[in-house]
Short mmCIF file of N, CA and C in Angstrom, two decimals:
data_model
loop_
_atom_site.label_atom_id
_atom_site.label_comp_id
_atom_site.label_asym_id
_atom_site.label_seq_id
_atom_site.Cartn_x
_atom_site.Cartn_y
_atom_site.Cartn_z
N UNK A 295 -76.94 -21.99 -21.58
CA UNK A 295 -76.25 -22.43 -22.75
C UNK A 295 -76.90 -23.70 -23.27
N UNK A 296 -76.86 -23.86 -24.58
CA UNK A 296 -78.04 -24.95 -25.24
C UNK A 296 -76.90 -26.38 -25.16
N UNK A 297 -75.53 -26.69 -24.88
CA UNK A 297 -74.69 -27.11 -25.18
C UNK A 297 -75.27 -28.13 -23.61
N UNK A 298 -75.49 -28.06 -22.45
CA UNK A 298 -75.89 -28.78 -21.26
C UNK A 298 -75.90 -29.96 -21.42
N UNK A 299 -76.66 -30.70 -22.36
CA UNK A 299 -77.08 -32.01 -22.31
C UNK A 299 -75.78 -32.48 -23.51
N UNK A 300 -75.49 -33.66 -22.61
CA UNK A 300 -74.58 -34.62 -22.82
C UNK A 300 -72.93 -33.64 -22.86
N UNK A 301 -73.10 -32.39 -21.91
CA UNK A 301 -71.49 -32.23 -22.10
C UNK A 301 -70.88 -32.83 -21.31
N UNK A 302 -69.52 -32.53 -21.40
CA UNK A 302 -68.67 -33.53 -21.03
C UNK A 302 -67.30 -33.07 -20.42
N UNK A 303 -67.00 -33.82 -19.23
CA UNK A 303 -66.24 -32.78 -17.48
C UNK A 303 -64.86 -32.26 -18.46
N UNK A 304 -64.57 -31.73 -18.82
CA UNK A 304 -62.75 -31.69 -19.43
C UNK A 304 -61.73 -31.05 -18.71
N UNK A 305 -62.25 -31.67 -17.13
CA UNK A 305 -60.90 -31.21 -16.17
C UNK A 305 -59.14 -31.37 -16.50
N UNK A 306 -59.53 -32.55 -17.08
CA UNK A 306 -58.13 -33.24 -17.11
C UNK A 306 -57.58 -32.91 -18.05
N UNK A 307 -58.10 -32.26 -19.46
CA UNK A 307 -57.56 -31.65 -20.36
C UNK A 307 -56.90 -30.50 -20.61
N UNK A 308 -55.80 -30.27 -20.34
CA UNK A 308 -55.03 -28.68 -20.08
C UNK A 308 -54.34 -28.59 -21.15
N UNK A 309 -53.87 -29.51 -22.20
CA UNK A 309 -52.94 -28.95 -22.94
C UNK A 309 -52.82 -28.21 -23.99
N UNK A 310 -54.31 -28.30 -24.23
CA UNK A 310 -54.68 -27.08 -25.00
C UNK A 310 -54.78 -25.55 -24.23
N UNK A 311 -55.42 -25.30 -22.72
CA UNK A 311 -55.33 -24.18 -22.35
C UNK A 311 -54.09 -23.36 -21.74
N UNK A 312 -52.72 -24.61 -22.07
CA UNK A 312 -51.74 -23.82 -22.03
C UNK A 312 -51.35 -22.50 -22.94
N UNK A 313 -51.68 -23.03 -24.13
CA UNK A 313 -51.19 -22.17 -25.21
C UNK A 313 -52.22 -21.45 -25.80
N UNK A 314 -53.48 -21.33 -25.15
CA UNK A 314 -54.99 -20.59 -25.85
C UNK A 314 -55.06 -19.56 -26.71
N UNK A 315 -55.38 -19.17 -27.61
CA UNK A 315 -55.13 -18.28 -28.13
C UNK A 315 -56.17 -17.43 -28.19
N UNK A 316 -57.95 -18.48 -27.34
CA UNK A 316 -59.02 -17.44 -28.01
C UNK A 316 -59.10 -16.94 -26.70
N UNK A 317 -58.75 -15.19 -27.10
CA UNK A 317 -58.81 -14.63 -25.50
C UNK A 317 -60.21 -13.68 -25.78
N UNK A 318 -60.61 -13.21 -26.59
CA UNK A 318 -61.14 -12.01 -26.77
C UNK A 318 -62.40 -12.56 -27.11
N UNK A 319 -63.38 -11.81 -26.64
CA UNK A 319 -65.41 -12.43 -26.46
C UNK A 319 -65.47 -11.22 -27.30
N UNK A 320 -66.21 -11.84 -28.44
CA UNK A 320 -67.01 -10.86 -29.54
C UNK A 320 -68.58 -11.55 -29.77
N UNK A 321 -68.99 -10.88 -30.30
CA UNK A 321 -70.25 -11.43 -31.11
C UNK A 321 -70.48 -12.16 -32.28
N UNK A 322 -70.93 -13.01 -32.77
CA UNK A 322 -71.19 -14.15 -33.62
C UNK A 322 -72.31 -14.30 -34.12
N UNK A 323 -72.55 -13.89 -35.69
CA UNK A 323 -74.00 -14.39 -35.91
C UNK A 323 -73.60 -15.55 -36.84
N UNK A 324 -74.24 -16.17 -36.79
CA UNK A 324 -74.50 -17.18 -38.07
C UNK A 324 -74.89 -17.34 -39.11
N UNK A 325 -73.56 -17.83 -39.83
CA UNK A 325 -74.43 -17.63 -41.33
C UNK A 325 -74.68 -18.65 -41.93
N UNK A 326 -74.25 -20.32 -41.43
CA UNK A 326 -75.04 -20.89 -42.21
C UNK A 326 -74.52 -22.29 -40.97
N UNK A 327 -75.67 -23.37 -40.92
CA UNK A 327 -75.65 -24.58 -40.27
C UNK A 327 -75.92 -25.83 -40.75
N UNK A 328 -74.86 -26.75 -41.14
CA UNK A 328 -75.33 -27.96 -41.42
C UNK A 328 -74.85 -29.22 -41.01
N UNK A 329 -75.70 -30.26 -41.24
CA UNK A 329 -75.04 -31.38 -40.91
C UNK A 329 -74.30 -32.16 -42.10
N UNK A 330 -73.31 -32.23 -42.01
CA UNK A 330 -72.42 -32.53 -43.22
C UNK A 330 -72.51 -34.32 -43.45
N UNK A 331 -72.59 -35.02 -42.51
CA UNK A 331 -72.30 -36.69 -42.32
C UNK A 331 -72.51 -36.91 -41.15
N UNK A 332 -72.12 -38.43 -40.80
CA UNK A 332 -72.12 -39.27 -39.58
C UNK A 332 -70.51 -39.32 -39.02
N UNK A 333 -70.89 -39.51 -38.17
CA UNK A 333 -69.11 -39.54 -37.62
C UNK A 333 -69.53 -40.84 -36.82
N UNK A 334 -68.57 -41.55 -36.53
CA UNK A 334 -68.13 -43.00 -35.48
C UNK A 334 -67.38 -42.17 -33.90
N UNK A 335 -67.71 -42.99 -33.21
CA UNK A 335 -67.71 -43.23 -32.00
C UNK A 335 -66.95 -44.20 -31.51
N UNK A 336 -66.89 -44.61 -30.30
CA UNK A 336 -67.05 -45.78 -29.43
C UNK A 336 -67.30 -45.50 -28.38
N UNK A 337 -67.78 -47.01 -27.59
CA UNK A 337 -68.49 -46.88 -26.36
C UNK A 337 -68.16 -47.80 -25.78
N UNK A 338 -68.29 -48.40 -24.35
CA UNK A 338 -67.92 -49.28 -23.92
C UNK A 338 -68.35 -50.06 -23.33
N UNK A 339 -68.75 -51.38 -22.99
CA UNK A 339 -69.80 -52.34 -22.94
C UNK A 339 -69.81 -52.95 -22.18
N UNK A 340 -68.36 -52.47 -21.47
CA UNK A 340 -68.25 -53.97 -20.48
C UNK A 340 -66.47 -53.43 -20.79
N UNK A 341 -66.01 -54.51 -19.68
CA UNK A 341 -64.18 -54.69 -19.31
C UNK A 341 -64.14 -55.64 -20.60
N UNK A 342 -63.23 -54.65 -21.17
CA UNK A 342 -62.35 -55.32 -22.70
C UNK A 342 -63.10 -55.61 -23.78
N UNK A 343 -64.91 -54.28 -23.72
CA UNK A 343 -65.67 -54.74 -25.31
C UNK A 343 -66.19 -53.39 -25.53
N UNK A 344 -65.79 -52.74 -26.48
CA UNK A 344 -66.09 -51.50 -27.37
C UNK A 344 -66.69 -51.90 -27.83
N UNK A 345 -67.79 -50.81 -28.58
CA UNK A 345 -68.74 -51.08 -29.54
C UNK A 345 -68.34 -49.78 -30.41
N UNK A 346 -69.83 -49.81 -31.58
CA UNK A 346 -68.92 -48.39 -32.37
C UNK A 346 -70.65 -47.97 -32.48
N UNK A 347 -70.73 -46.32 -32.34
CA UNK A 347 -71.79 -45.96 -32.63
C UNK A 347 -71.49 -44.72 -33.97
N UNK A 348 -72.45 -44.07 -33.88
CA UNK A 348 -72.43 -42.80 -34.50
C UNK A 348 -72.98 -41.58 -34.53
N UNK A 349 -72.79 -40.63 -34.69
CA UNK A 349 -73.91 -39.24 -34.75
C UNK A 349 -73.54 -38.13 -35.51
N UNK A 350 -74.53 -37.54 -35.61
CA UNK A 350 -74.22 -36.78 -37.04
C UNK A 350 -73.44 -35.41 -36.51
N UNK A 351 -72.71 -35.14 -38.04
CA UNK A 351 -71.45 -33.70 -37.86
C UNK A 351 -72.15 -32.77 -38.27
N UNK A 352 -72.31 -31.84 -37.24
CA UNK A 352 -73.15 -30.45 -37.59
C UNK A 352 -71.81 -29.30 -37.38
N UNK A 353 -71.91 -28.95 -38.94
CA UNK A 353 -70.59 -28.05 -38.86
C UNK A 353 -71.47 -26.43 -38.97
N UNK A 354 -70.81 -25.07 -38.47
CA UNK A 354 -71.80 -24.18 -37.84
C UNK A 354 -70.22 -23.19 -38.63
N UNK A 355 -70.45 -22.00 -39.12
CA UNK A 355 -70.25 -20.83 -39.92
C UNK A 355 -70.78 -19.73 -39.33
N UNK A 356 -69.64 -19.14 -38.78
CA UNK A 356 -70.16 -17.31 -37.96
C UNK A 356 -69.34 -16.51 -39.01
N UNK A 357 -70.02 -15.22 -38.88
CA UNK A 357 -68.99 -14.13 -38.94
C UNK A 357 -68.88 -13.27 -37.32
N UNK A 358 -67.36 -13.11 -37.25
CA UNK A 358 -67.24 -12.41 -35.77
C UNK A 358 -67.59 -10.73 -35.65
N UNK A 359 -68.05 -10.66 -35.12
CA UNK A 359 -68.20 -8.61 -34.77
C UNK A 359 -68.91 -8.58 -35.96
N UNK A 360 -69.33 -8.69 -36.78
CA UNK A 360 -70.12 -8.31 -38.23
C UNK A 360 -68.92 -8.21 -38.89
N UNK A 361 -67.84 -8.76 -38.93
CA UNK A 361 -66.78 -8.00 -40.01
C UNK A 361 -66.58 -8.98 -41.17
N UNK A 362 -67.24 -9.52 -41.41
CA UNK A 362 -67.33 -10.52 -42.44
C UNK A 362 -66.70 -11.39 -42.94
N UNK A 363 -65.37 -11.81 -41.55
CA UNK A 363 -64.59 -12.96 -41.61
C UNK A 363 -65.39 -14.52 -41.18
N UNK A 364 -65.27 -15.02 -41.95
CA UNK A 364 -66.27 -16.41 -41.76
C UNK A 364 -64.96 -17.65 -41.21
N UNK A 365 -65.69 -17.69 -39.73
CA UNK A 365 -65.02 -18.62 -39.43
C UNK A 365 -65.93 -19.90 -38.64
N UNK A 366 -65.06 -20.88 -38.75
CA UNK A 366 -65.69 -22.08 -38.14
C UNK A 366 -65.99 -21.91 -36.65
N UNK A 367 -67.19 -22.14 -35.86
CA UNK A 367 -67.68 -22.43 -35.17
C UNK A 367 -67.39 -23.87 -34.15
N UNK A 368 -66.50 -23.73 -32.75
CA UNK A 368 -66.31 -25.16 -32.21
C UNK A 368 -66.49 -24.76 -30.64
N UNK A 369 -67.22 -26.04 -30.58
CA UNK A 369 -67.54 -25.66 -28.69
C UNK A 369 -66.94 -25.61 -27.83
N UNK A 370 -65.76 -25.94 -27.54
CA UNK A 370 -64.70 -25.64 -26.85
C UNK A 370 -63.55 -25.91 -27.10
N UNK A 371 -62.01 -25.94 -26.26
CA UNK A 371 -60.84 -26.51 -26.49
C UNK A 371 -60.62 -27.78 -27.12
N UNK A 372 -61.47 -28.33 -26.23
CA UNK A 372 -61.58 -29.99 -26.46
C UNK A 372 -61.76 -30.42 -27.38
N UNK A 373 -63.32 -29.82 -27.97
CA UNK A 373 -63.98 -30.07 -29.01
C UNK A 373 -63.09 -29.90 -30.40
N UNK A 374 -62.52 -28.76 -30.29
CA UNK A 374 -61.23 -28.48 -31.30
C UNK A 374 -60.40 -28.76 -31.74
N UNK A 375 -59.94 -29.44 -30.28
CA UNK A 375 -58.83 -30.67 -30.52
C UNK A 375 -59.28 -31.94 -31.27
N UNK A 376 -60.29 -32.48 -30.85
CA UNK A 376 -61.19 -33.67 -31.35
C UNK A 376 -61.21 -33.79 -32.70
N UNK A 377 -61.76 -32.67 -32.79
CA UNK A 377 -62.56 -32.39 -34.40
C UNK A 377 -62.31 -31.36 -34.86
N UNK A 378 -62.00 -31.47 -36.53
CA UNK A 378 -61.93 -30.07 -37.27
C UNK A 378 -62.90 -29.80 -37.99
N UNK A 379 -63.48 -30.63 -37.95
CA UNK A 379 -65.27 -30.63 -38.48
C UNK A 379 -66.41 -30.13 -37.40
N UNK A 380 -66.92 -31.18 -37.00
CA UNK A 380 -68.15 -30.76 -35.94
C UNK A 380 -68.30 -29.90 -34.96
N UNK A 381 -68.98 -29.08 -34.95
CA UNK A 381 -68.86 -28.07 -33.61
C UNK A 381 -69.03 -28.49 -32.50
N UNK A 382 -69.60 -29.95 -32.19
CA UNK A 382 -70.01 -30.52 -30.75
C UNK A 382 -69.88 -32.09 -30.96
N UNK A 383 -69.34 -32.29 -29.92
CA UNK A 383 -69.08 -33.97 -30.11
C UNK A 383 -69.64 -34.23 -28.80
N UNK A 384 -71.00 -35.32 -28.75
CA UNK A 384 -71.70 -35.62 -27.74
C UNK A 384 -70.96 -36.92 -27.21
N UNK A 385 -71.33 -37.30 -26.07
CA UNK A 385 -70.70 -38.31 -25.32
C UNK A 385 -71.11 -39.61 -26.08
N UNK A 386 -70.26 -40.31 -26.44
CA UNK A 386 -70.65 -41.64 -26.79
C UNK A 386 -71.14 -42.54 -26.34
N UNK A 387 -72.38 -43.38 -27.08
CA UNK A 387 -73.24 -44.01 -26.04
C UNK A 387 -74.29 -45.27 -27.42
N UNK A 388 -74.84 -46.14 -26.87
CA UNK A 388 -75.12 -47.66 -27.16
C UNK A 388 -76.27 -46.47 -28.27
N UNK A 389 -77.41 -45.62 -27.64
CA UNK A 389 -78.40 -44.96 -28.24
C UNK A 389 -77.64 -44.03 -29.05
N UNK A 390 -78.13 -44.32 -30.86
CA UNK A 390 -77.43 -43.37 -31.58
C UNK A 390 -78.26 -42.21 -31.60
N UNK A 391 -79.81 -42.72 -31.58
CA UNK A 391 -80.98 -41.77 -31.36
C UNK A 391 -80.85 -40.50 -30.57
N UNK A 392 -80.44 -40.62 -29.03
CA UNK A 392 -80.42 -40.00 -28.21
C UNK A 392 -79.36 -38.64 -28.63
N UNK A 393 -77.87 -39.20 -29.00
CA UNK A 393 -77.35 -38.23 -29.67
C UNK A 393 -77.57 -37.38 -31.26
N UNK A 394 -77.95 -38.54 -31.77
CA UNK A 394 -78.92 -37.56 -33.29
C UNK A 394 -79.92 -36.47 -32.52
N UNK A 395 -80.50 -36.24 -31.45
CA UNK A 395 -81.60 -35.67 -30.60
C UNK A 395 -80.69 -34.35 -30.43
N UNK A 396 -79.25 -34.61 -29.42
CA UNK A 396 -78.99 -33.40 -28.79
C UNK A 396 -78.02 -32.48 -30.33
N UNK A 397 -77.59 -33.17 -30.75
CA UNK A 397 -77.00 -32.47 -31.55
C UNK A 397 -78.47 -31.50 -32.98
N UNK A 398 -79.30 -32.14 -33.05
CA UNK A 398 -80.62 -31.57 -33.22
C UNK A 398 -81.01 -30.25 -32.56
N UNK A 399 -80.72 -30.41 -31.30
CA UNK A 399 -81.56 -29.21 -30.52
C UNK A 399 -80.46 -28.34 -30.45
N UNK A 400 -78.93 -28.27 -31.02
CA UNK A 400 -78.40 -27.56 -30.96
C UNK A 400 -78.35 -27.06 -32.18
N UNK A 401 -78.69 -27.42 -33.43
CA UNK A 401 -78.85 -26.79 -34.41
C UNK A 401 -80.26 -25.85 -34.64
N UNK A 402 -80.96 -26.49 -33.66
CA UNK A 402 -82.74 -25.92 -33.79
C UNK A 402 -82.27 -24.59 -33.23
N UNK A 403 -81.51 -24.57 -32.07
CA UNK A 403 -81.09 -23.04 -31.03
C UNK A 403 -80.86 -22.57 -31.85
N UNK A 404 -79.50 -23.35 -32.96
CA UNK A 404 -78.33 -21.80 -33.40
C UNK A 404 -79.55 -21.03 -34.64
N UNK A 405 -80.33 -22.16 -35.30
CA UNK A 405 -81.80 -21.54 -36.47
C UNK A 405 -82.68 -20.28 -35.28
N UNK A 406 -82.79 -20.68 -34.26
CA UNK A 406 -83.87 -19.64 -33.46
C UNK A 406 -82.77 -18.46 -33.08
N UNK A 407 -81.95 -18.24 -32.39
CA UNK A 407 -80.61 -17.49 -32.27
C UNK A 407 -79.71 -17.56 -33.03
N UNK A 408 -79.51 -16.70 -33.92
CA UNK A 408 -78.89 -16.02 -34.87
C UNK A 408 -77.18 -15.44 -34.42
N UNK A 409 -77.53 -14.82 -32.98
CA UNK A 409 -76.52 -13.81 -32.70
C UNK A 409 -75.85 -14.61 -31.19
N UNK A 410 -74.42 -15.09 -31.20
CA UNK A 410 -74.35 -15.63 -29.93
C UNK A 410 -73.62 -14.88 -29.79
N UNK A 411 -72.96 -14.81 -28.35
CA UNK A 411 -71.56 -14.65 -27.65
C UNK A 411 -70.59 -16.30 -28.11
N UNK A 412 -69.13 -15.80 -28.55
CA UNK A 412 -68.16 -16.52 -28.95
C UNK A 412 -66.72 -15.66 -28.17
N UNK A 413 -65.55 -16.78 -28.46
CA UNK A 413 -64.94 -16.24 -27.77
C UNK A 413 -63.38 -16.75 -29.12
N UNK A 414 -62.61 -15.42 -29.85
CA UNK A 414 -62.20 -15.53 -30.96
C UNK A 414 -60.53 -15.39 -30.65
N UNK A 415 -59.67 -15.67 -31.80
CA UNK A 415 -58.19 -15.21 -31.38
C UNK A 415 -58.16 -14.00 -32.23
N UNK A 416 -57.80 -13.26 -31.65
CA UNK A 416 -57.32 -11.84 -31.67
C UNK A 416 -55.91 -11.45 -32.85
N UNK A 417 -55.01 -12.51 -32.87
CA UNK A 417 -53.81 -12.39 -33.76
C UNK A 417 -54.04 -13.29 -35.16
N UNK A 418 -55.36 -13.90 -34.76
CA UNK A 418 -55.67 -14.72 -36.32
C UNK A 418 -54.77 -16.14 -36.09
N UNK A 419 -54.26 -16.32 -35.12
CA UNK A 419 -53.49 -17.78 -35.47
C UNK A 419 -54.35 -19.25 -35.60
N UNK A 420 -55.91 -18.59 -35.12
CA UNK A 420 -56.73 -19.55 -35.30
C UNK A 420 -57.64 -19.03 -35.73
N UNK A 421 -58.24 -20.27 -37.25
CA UNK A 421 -59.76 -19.59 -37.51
C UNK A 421 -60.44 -20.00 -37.30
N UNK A 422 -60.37 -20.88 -36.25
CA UNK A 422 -61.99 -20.99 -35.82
C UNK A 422 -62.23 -20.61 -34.17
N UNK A 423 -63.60 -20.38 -34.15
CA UNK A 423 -64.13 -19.42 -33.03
C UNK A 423 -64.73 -20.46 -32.20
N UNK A 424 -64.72 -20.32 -30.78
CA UNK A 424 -64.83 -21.25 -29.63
C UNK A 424 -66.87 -20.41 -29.09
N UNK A 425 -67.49 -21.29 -28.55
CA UNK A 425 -68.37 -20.75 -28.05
C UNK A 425 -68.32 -20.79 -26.58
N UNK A 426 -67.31 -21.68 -26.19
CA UNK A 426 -66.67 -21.37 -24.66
C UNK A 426 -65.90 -22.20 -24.34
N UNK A 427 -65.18 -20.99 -23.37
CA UNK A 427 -63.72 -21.59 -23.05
C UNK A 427 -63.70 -22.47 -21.75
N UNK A 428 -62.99 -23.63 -21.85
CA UNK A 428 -63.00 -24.30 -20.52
C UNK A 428 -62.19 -23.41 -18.95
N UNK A 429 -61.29 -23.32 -20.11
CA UNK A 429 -60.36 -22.61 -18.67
C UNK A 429 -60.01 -20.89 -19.07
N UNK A 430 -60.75 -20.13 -17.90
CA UNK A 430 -60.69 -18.87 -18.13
C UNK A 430 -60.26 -18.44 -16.36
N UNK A 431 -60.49 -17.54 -16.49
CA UNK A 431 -59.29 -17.06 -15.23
C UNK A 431 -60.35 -17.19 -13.74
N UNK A 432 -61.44 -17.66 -14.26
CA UNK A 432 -62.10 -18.02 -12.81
C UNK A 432 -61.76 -19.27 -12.04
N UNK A 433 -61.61 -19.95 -13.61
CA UNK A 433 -60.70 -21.49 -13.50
C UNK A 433 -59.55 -21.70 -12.76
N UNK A 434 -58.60 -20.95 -12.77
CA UNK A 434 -57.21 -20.52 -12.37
C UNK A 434 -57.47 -19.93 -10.93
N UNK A 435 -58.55 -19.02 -11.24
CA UNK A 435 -58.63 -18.95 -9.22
C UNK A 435 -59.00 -19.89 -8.41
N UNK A 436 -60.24 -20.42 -8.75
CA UNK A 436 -60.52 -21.51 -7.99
C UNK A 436 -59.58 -23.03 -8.11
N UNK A 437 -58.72 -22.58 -8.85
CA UNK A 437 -57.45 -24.07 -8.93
C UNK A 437 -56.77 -23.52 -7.94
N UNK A 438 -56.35 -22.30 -7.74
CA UNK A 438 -55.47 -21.78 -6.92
C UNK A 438 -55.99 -21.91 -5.36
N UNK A 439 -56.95 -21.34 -5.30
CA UNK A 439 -57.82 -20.51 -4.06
C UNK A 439 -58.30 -22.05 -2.68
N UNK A 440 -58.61 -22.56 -3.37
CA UNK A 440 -58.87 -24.34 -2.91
C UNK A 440 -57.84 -24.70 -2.21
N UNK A 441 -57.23 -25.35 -3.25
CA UNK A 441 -55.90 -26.30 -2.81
C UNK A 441 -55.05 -25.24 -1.73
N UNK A 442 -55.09 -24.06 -1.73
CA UNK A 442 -54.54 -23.24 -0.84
C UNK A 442 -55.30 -22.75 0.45
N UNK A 443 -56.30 -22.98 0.45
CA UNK A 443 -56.88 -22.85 1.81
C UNK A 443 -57.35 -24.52 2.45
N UNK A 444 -56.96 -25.08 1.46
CA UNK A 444 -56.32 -26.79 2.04
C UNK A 444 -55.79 -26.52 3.11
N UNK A 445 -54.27 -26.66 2.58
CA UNK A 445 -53.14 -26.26 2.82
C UNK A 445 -52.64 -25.27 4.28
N UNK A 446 -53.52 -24.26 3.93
CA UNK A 446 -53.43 -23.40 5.30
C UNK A 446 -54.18 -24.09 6.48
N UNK A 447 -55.36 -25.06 6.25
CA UNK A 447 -56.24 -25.50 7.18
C UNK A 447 -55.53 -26.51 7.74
N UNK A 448 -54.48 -27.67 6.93
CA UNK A 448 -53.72 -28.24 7.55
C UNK A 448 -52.89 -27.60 8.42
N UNK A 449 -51.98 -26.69 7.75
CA UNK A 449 -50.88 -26.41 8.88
C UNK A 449 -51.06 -25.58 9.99
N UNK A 450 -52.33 -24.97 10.19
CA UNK A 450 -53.32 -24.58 11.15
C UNK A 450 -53.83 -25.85 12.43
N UNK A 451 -53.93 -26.87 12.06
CA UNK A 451 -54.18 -27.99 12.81
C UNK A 451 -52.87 -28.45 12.98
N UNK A 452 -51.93 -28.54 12.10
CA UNK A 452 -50.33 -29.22 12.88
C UNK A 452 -50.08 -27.75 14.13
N UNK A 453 -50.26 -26.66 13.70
CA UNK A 453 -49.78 -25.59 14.90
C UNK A 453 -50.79 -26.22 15.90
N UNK A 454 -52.31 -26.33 16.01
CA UNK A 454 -52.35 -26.51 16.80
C UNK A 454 -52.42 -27.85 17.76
N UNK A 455 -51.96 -28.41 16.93
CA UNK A 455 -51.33 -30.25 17.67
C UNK A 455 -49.92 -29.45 18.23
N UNK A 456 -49.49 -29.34 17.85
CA UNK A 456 -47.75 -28.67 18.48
C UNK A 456 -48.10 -27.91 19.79
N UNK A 457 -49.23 -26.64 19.11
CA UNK A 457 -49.66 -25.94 20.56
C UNK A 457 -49.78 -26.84 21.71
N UNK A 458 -50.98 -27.79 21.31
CA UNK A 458 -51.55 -28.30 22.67
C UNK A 458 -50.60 -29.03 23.44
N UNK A 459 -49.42 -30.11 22.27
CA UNK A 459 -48.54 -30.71 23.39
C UNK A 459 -47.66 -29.79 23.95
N UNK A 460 -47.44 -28.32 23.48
CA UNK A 460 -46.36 -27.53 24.42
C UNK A 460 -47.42 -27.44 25.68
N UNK A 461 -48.26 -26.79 25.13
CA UNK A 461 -49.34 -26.67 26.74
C UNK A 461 -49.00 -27.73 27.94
N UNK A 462 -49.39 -29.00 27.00
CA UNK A 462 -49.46 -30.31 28.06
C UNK A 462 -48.47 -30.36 28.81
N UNK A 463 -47.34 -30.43 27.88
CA UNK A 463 -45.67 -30.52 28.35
C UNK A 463 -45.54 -29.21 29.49
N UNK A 464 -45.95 -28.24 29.70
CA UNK A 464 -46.17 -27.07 30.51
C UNK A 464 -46.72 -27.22 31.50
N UNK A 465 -48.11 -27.91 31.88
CA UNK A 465 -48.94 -28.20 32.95
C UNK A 465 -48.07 -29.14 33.41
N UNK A 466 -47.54 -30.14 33.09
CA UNK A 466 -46.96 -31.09 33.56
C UNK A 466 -45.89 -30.91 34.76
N UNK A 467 -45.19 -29.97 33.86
CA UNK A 467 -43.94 -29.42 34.37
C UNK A 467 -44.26 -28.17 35.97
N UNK A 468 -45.61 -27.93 35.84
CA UNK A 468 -46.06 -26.84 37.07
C UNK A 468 -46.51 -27.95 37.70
N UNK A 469 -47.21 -28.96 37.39
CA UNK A 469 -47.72 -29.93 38.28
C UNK A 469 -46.07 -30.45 39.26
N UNK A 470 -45.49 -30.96 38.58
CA UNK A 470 -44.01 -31.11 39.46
C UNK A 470 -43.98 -30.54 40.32
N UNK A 471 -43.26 -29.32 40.12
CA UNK A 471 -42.88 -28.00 40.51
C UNK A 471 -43.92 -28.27 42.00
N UNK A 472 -45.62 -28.08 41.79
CA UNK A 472 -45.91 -27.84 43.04
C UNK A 472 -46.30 -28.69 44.01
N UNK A 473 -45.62 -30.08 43.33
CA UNK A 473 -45.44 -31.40 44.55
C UNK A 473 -44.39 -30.95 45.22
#
């Protein structure tokens, strides 16, 4: 995925994948890419000093399945939430250069690739189309699957702390016995 450089962790963000609506992966070509303006930032410099940067809004136009509904293009949940403009919001940072760069090479991809995988809502309650979803059901297993074989590994070690002192408490009690 051309999106790699400068993305950004969005563990902590769920409140959008409560209510998701883009369930369904279609195809996406593009029909038109531009950078519309600069957008502001901030960054942070130090304990208690923001600065303000900027980088440019590259807003991106698919039609889904070929059916000739033109919808906006946004890189994920997050991104969606963020912005109703830009399809990618790079991490904010002191170098405005560096982000004028990645948001560049993501417009150079979508000019060389025409046709992506997107992932759309199905009932229309949203028009714009995600190019990936943070939380999809692999997400949900491995939230699940983890913390639950935690869980079992602990109370696997309390059984066997319990085991060993019944044992002990047992030898003890034969040791008596055969004084």
């Amino acid at each position: 995925m051309f999106f790699v450089a400068g993305a950004r962790n969005a563990a902590g963000s769920g409140r959008q994948n409560e209510r998701s609506v883009w369930t369904e992966e279609g195809a996406c070509a593009v029909i038109n890419s531009t950078i519309t303006g600069d957008m502001n930032c901030s960054y942070s410099c130090g304990s208690d000093c923001w600065r303000v940067s900027r980088y440019p809004c590259l807003q991106v136009y698919v039609s889904v399945n070929n059916t000739g509904h033109i919808s906006r293009l946004s890189h994920n949940e997050e991104t969606q939430d963020a912005s109703s403009e830009c399809v990618y919001i790079p991490r904010c940072q002191k170098d405005s250069t560096a982000m004028y760069a990645v948001i560049m090479n993501i417009s150079e991809h979508l000019k060389m690739n025409q046709h992506i995988s997107c992932y759309y809502d199905p009932s229309k309650q949203q028009d714009t189309v995600l190019l990936t979803r943070l939380y999809d059901h692999s997400v949900v297993f491995h939230s699940l699957l983890w913390p639950s074989c935690m869980l079992s590994v602990g109370a696997l070690i309390i059984v066997m702390v319990k085991l060993t002192q019944y044992l002990s408490r047992l030898c003890e009690e034969i040791a008596k016995i055969k004084r």
